[in-house]
Coordinates of C-alpha atoms in Angstrom, one line a residue:
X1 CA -86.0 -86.4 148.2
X2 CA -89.6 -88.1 147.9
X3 CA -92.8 -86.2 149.0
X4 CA -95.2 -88.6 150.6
X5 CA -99.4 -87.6 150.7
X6 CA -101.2 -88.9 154.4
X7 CA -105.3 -88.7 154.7
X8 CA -104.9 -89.9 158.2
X9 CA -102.5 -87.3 160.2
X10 CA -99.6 -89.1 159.3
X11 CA -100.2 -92.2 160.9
X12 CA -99.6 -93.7 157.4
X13 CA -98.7 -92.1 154.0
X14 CA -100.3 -93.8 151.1
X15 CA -98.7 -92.4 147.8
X16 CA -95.3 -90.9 147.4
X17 CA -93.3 -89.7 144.5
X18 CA -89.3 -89.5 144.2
X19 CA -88.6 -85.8 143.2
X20 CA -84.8 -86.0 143.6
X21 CA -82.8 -89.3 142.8
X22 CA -79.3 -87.8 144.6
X23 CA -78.4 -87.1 148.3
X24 CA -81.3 -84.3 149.2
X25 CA -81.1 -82.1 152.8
X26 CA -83.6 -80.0 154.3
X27 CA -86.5 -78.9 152.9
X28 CA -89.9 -77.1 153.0
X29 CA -93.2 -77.1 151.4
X30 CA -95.6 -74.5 150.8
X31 CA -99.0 -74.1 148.9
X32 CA -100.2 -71.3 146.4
X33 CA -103.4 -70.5 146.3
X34 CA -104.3 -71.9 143.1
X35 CA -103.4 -75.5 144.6
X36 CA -99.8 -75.6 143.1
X37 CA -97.3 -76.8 146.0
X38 CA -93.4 -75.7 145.9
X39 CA -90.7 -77.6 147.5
X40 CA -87.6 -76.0 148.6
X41 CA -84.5 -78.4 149.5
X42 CA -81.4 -78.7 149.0
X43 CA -79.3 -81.1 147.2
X44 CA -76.8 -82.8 145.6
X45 CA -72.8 -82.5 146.9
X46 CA -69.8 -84.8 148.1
X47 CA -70.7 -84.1 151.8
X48 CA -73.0 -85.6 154.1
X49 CA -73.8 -82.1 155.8
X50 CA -73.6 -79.5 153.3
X51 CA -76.1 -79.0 150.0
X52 CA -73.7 -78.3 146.6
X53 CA -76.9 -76.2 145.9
X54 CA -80.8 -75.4 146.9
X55 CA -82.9 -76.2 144.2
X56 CA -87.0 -75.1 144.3
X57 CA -89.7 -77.3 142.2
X58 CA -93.3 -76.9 142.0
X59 CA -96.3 -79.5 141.1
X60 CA -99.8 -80.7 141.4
X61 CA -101.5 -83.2 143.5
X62 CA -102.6 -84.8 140.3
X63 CA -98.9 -85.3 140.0
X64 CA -97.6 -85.6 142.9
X65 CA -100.7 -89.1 143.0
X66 CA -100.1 -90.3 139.9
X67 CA -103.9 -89.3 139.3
X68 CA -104.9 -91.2 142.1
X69 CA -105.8 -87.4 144.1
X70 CA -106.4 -84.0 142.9
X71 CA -108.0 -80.7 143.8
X72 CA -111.2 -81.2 141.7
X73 CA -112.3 -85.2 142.6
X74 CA -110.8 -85.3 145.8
X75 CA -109.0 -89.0 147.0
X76 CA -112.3 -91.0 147.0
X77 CA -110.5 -92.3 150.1
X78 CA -112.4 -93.7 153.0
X79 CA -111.1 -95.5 156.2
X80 CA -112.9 -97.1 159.0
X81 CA -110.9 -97.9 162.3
X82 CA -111.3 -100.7 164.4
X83 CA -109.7 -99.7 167.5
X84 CA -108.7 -103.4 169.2
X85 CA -109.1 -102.0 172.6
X86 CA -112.5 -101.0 172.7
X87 CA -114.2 -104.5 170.1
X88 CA -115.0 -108.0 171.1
X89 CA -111.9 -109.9 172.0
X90 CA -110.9 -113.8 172.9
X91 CA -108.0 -114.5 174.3
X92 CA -106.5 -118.1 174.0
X93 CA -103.9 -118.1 176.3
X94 CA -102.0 -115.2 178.6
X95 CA -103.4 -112.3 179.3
X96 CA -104.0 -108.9 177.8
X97 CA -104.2 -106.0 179.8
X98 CA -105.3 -101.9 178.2
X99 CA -102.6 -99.6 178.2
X100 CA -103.3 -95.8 178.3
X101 CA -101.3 -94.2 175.2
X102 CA -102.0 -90.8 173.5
X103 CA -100.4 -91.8 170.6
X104 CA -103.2 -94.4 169.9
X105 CA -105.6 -94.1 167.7
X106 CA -108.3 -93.9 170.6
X107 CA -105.8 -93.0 173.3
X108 CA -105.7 -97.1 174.5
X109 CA -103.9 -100.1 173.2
X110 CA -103.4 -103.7 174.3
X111 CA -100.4 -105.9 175.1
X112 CA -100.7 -109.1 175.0
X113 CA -98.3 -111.4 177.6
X114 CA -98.3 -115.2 176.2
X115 CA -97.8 -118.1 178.9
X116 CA -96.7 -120.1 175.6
X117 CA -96.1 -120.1 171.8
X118 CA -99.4 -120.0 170.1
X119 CA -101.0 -117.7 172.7
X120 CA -103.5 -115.8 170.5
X121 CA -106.1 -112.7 170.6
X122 CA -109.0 -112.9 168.7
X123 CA -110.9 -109.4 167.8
X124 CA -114.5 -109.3 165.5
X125 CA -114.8 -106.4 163.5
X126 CA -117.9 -105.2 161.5
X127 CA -117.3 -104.5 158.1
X128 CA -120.1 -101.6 156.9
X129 CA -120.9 -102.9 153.6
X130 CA -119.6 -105.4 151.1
X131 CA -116.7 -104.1 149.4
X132 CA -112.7 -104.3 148.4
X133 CA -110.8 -103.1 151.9
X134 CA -106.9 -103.0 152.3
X135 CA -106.2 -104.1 155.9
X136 CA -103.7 -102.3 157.9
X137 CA -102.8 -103.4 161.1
X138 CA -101.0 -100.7 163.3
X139 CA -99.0 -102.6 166.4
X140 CA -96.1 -101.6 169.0
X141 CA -92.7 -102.0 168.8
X142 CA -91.0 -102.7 171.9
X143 CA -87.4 -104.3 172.7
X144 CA -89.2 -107.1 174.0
X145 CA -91.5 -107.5 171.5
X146 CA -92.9 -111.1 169.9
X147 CA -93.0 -112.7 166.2
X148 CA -96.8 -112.6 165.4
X149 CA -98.4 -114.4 163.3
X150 CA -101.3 -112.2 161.7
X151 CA -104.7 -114.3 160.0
X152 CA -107.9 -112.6 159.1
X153 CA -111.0 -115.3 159.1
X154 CA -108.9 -117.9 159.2
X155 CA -107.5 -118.7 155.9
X156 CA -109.2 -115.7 154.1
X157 CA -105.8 -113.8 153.2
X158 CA -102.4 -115.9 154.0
X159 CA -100.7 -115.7 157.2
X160 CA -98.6 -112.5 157.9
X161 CA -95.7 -112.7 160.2
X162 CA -94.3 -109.4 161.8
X163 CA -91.3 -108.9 164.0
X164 CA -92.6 -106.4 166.7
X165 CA -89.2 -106.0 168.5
X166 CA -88.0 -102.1 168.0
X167 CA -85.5 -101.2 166.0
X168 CA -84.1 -98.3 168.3
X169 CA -87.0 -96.8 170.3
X170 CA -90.3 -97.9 171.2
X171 CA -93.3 -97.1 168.9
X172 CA -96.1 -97.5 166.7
X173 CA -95.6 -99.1 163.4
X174 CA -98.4 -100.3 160.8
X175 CA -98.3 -103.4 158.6
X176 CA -100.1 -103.4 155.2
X177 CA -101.1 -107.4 155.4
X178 CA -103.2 -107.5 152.5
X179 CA -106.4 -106.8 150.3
X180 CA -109.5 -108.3 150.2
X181 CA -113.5 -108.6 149.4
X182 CA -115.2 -109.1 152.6
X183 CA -118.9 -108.5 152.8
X184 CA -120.6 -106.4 155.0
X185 CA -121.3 -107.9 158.6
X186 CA -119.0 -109.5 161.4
X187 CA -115.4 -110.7 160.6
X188 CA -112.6 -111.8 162.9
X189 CA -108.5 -111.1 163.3
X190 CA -106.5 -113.3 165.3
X191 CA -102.9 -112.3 166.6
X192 CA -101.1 -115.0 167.7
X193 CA -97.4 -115.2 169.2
X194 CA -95.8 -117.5 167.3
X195 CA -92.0 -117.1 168.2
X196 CA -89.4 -114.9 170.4
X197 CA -88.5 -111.7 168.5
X198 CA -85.2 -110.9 166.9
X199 CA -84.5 -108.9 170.7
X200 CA -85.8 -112.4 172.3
X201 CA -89.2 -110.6 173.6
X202 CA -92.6 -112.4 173.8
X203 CA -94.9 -109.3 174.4
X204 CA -97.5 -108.4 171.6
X205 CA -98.6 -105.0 171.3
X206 CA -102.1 -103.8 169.5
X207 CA -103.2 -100.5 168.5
X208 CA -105.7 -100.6 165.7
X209 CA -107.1 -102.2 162.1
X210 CA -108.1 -100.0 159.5
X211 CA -110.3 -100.9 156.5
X212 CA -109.6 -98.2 153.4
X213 CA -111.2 -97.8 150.6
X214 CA -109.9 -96.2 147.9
X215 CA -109.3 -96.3 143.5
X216 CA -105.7 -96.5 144.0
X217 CA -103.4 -98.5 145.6
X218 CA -101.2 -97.3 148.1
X219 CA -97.0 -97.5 146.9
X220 CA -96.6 -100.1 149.2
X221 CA -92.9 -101.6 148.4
X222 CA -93.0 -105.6 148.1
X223 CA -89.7 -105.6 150.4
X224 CA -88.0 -106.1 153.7
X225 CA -84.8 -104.3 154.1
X226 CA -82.9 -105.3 156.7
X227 CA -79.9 -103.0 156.7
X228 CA -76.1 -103.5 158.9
X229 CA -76.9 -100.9 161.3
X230 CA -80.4 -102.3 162.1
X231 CA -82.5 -105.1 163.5
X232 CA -81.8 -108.3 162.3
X233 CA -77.4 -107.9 161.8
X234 CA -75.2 -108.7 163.5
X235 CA -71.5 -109.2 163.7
X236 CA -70.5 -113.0 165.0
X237 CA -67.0 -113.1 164.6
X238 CA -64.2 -110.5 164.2
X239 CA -63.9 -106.9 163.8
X240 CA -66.5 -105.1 160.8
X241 CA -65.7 -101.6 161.2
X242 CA -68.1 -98.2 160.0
X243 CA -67.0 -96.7 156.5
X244 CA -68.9 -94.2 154.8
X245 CA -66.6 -93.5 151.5
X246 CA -67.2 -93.7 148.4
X247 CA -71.6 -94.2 146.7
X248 CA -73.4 -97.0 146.8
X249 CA -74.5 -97.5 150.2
X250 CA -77.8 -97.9 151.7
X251 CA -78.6 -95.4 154.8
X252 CA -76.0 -94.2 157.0
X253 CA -73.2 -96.4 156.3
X254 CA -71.4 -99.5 155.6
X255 CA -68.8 -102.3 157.3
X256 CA -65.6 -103.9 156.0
X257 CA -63.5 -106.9 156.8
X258 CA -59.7 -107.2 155.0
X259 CA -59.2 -110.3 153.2
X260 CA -59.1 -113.2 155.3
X261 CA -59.7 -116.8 155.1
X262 CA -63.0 -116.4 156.6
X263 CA -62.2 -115.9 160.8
X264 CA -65.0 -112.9 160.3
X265 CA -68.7 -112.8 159.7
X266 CA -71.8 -111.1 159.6
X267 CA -75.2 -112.3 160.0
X268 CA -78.7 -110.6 158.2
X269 CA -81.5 -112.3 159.9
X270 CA -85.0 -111.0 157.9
X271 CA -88.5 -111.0 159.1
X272 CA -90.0 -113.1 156.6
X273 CA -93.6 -111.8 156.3
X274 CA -95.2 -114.5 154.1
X275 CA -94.9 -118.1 152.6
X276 CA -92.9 -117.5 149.1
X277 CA -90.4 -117.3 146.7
X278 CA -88.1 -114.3 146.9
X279 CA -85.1 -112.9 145.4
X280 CA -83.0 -111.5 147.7
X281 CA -80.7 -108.9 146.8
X282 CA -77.9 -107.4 148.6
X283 CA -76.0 -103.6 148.7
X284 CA -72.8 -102.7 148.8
X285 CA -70.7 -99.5 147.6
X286 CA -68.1 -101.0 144.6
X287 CA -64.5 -100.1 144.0
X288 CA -61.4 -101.4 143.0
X289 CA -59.8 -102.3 146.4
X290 CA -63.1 -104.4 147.2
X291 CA -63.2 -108.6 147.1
X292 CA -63.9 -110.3 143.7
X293 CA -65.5 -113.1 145.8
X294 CA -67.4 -112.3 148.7
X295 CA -69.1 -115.2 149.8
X296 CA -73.0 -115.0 150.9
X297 CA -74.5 -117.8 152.4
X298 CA -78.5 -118.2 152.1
X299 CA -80.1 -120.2 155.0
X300 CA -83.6 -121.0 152.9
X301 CA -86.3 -123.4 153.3
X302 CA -84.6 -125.9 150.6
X303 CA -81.1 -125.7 152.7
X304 CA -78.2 -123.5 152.0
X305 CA -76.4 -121.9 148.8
X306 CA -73.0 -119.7 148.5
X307 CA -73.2 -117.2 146.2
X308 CA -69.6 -115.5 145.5
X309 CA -70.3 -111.5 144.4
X310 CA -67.7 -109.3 142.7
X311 CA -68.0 -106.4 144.7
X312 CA -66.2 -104.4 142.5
X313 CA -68.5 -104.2 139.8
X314 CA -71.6 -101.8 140.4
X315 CA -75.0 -103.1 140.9
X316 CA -78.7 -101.3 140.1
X317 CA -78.8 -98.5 141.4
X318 CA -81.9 -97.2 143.5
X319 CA -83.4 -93.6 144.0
X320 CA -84.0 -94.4 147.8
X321 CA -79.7 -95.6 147.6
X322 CA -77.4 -98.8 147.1
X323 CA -76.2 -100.9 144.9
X324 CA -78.2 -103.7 144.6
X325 CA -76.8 -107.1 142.9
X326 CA -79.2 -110.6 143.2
X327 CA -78.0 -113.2 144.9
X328 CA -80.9 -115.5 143.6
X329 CA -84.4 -116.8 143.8
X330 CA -85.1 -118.9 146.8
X331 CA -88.5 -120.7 148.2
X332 CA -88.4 -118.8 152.3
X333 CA -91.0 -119.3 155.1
X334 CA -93.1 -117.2 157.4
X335 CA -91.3 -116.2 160.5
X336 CA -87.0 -115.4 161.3
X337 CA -86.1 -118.8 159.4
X338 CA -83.3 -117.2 156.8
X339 CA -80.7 -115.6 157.2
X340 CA -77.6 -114.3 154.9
X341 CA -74.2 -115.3 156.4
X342 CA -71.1 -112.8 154.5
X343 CA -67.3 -114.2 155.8
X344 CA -63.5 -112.5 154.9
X345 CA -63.1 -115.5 152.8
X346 CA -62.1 -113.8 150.0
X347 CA -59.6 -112.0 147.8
X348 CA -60.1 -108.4 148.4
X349 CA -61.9 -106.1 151.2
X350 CA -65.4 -107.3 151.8
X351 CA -68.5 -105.2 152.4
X352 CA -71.4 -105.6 154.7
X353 CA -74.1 -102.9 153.4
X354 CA -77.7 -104.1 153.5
X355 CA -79.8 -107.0 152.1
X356 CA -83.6 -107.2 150.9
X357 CA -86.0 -109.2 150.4
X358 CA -88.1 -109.1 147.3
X359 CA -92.1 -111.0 146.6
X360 CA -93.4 -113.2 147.7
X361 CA -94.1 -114.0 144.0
X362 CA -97.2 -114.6 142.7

């Protein structure tokens, strides 16, 4: 159960906190009138629909922030919103037309349609005075969405890729892409297509970028999670049936293969957001019956390394879920170059869960 705080309407929520570390249900918030909020919820059990019991908990804002907000300072949290739509554009190549959307931040956004690879928009902004800004980018997902490529003046902070293909639905997303010093006056953002999404789309959609100011960072995770119900898996070969038994899984569920001599695989395929070295980590529920040596195969920027995991020992565990084991450090680039590859070859029942991504590091 984790209890996030939004200054914005929920288009973003900047802290959070983890109040319960087990499975959590429904739940409800209220406030007292001295500023104290209660959560009610329920938790904890063997099954996926029923609470074992309904716990209440109460706390402060100070708290719940980590003293980054409370009732007597206030957040000291300002944003200013550049809605794309409505400032100065270029366009390198395609076209962009508005779209009508009441779910944008000024009821517009733009889509981009490339005639090529490298097809870019350019937007200046005007930054009000000189200061430290995090820059969040809020974009549409859409099934036939693009790989963008994401640079603000230039080389000021390091390229950002972003899958905009949707995962299930279309939508809004945002993308924290970074924080910077930029003085007060005129600055530019360029969005450029740079490759066919993970759904093989080329279209690039565009809401807003928002310049906050605040004394805290937000708890924004250092990962991409790509998980084996999701965008970017995929079965290649064979049969990898749903399981849900048995902890240690990440989201809804899992897949297995019996042992085999490798006729089956499975395919991660991350969105890479930045230059970097990361160590990538990957989830599965353990237990006895599971392989000894299920073999991953990192596609990296150096080449290609086989990791064997013992996938019935436990890995960390996580409050969000999984059972996380390293399979190594490895140098990755921008864009959908990696992938994790996971066969039958091996001695027991092998598990396809989730994989992440963690860094770049600094």
């Amino acid at each position: 159960m984790t209890v996030p705080v939004s200054y914005d309407e929920g288009i973003s929520y900047r802290y959070s906190r983890v109040i319960n570390e087990n499975r959590s249900f429904y739940s409800d918030l209220a406030r007292l009138s001295d500023g104290t909020i209660v959560l009610l919820y329920g938790c904890d059990g063997d099954l996926a629909s029923v609470p074992r019991r309904v716990n209440v908990c109460r706390f402060s804002l100070d708290w719940l922030t980590r003293g980054r907000d409370s009732l007597r300072r206030g957040p000291r949290y300002r944003e200013t919103v550049i809605a794309l739509a409505d400032a100065d554009r270029k366009v390198t190549g395609g076209a962009v037309k508005t779209v009508s959307d009441p779910l944008a931040r000024r009821g517009e956004r733009l889509v981009l349609t490339p005639e090529q690879v490298g097809d870019a928009a350019e937007f200046t902004f005007r930054v009000p005075h000189t200061g430290e800004y995090e820059l969040l980018l809020r974009h549409y997902r859409s099934a036939d969405g693009a790989l963008a490529t994401i640079t603000v003046n230039g080389t000021r902070l390091p390229a950002f890729a972003i899958d905009t293909t949707a995962q299930s639905a279309d939508g809004f997303d945002l993308t924290h892409i970074g924080t910077t010093r930029l003085r007060a006056g005129r600055h530019t953002v360029r969005c450029a297509v740079t490759e066919t999404g993970r759904g093989g789309g080329t279209l690039l959609g565009l809401d807003s970028l928002s310049l906050i100011e605040a004394p805290g960072s937000a708890d924004v995770r250092a990962e991409v999670v790509v998980d084996n119900d999701r965008l970017g898996f995929e079965v290649v070969t064979g049969s990898w049936p749903a399981a849900t038994a048995g902890p240690g899984f990440w989201a809804g569920n899992y897949r297995t293969a019996p042992a085999g001599s490798g006729e089956r695989m499975v395919r991660w395929r991350p969105a890479v957001p930045q230059d970097g070295v990361y160590e990538i980590q990957t989830s599965y529920p353990p237990a006895a019956n599971r392989a000894g040596n299920a073999p991953y195969t990192v596609v990296h920027a150096d080449g290609t390394a086989t990791v064997r995991i013992d996938q019935r020992v436990a890995g960390a565990t996580d409050p969000r879920g999984g059972s996380w084991v390293s399979l190594g450090a490895y140098r990755l680039r921008a864009g959908l170059g990696t992938s994790v590859e996971l066969t039958n070859d091996a001695d027991g029942t092998v598990v396809a869960d989730a994989i992440r991504l963690l860094g770049p590091r600094t």
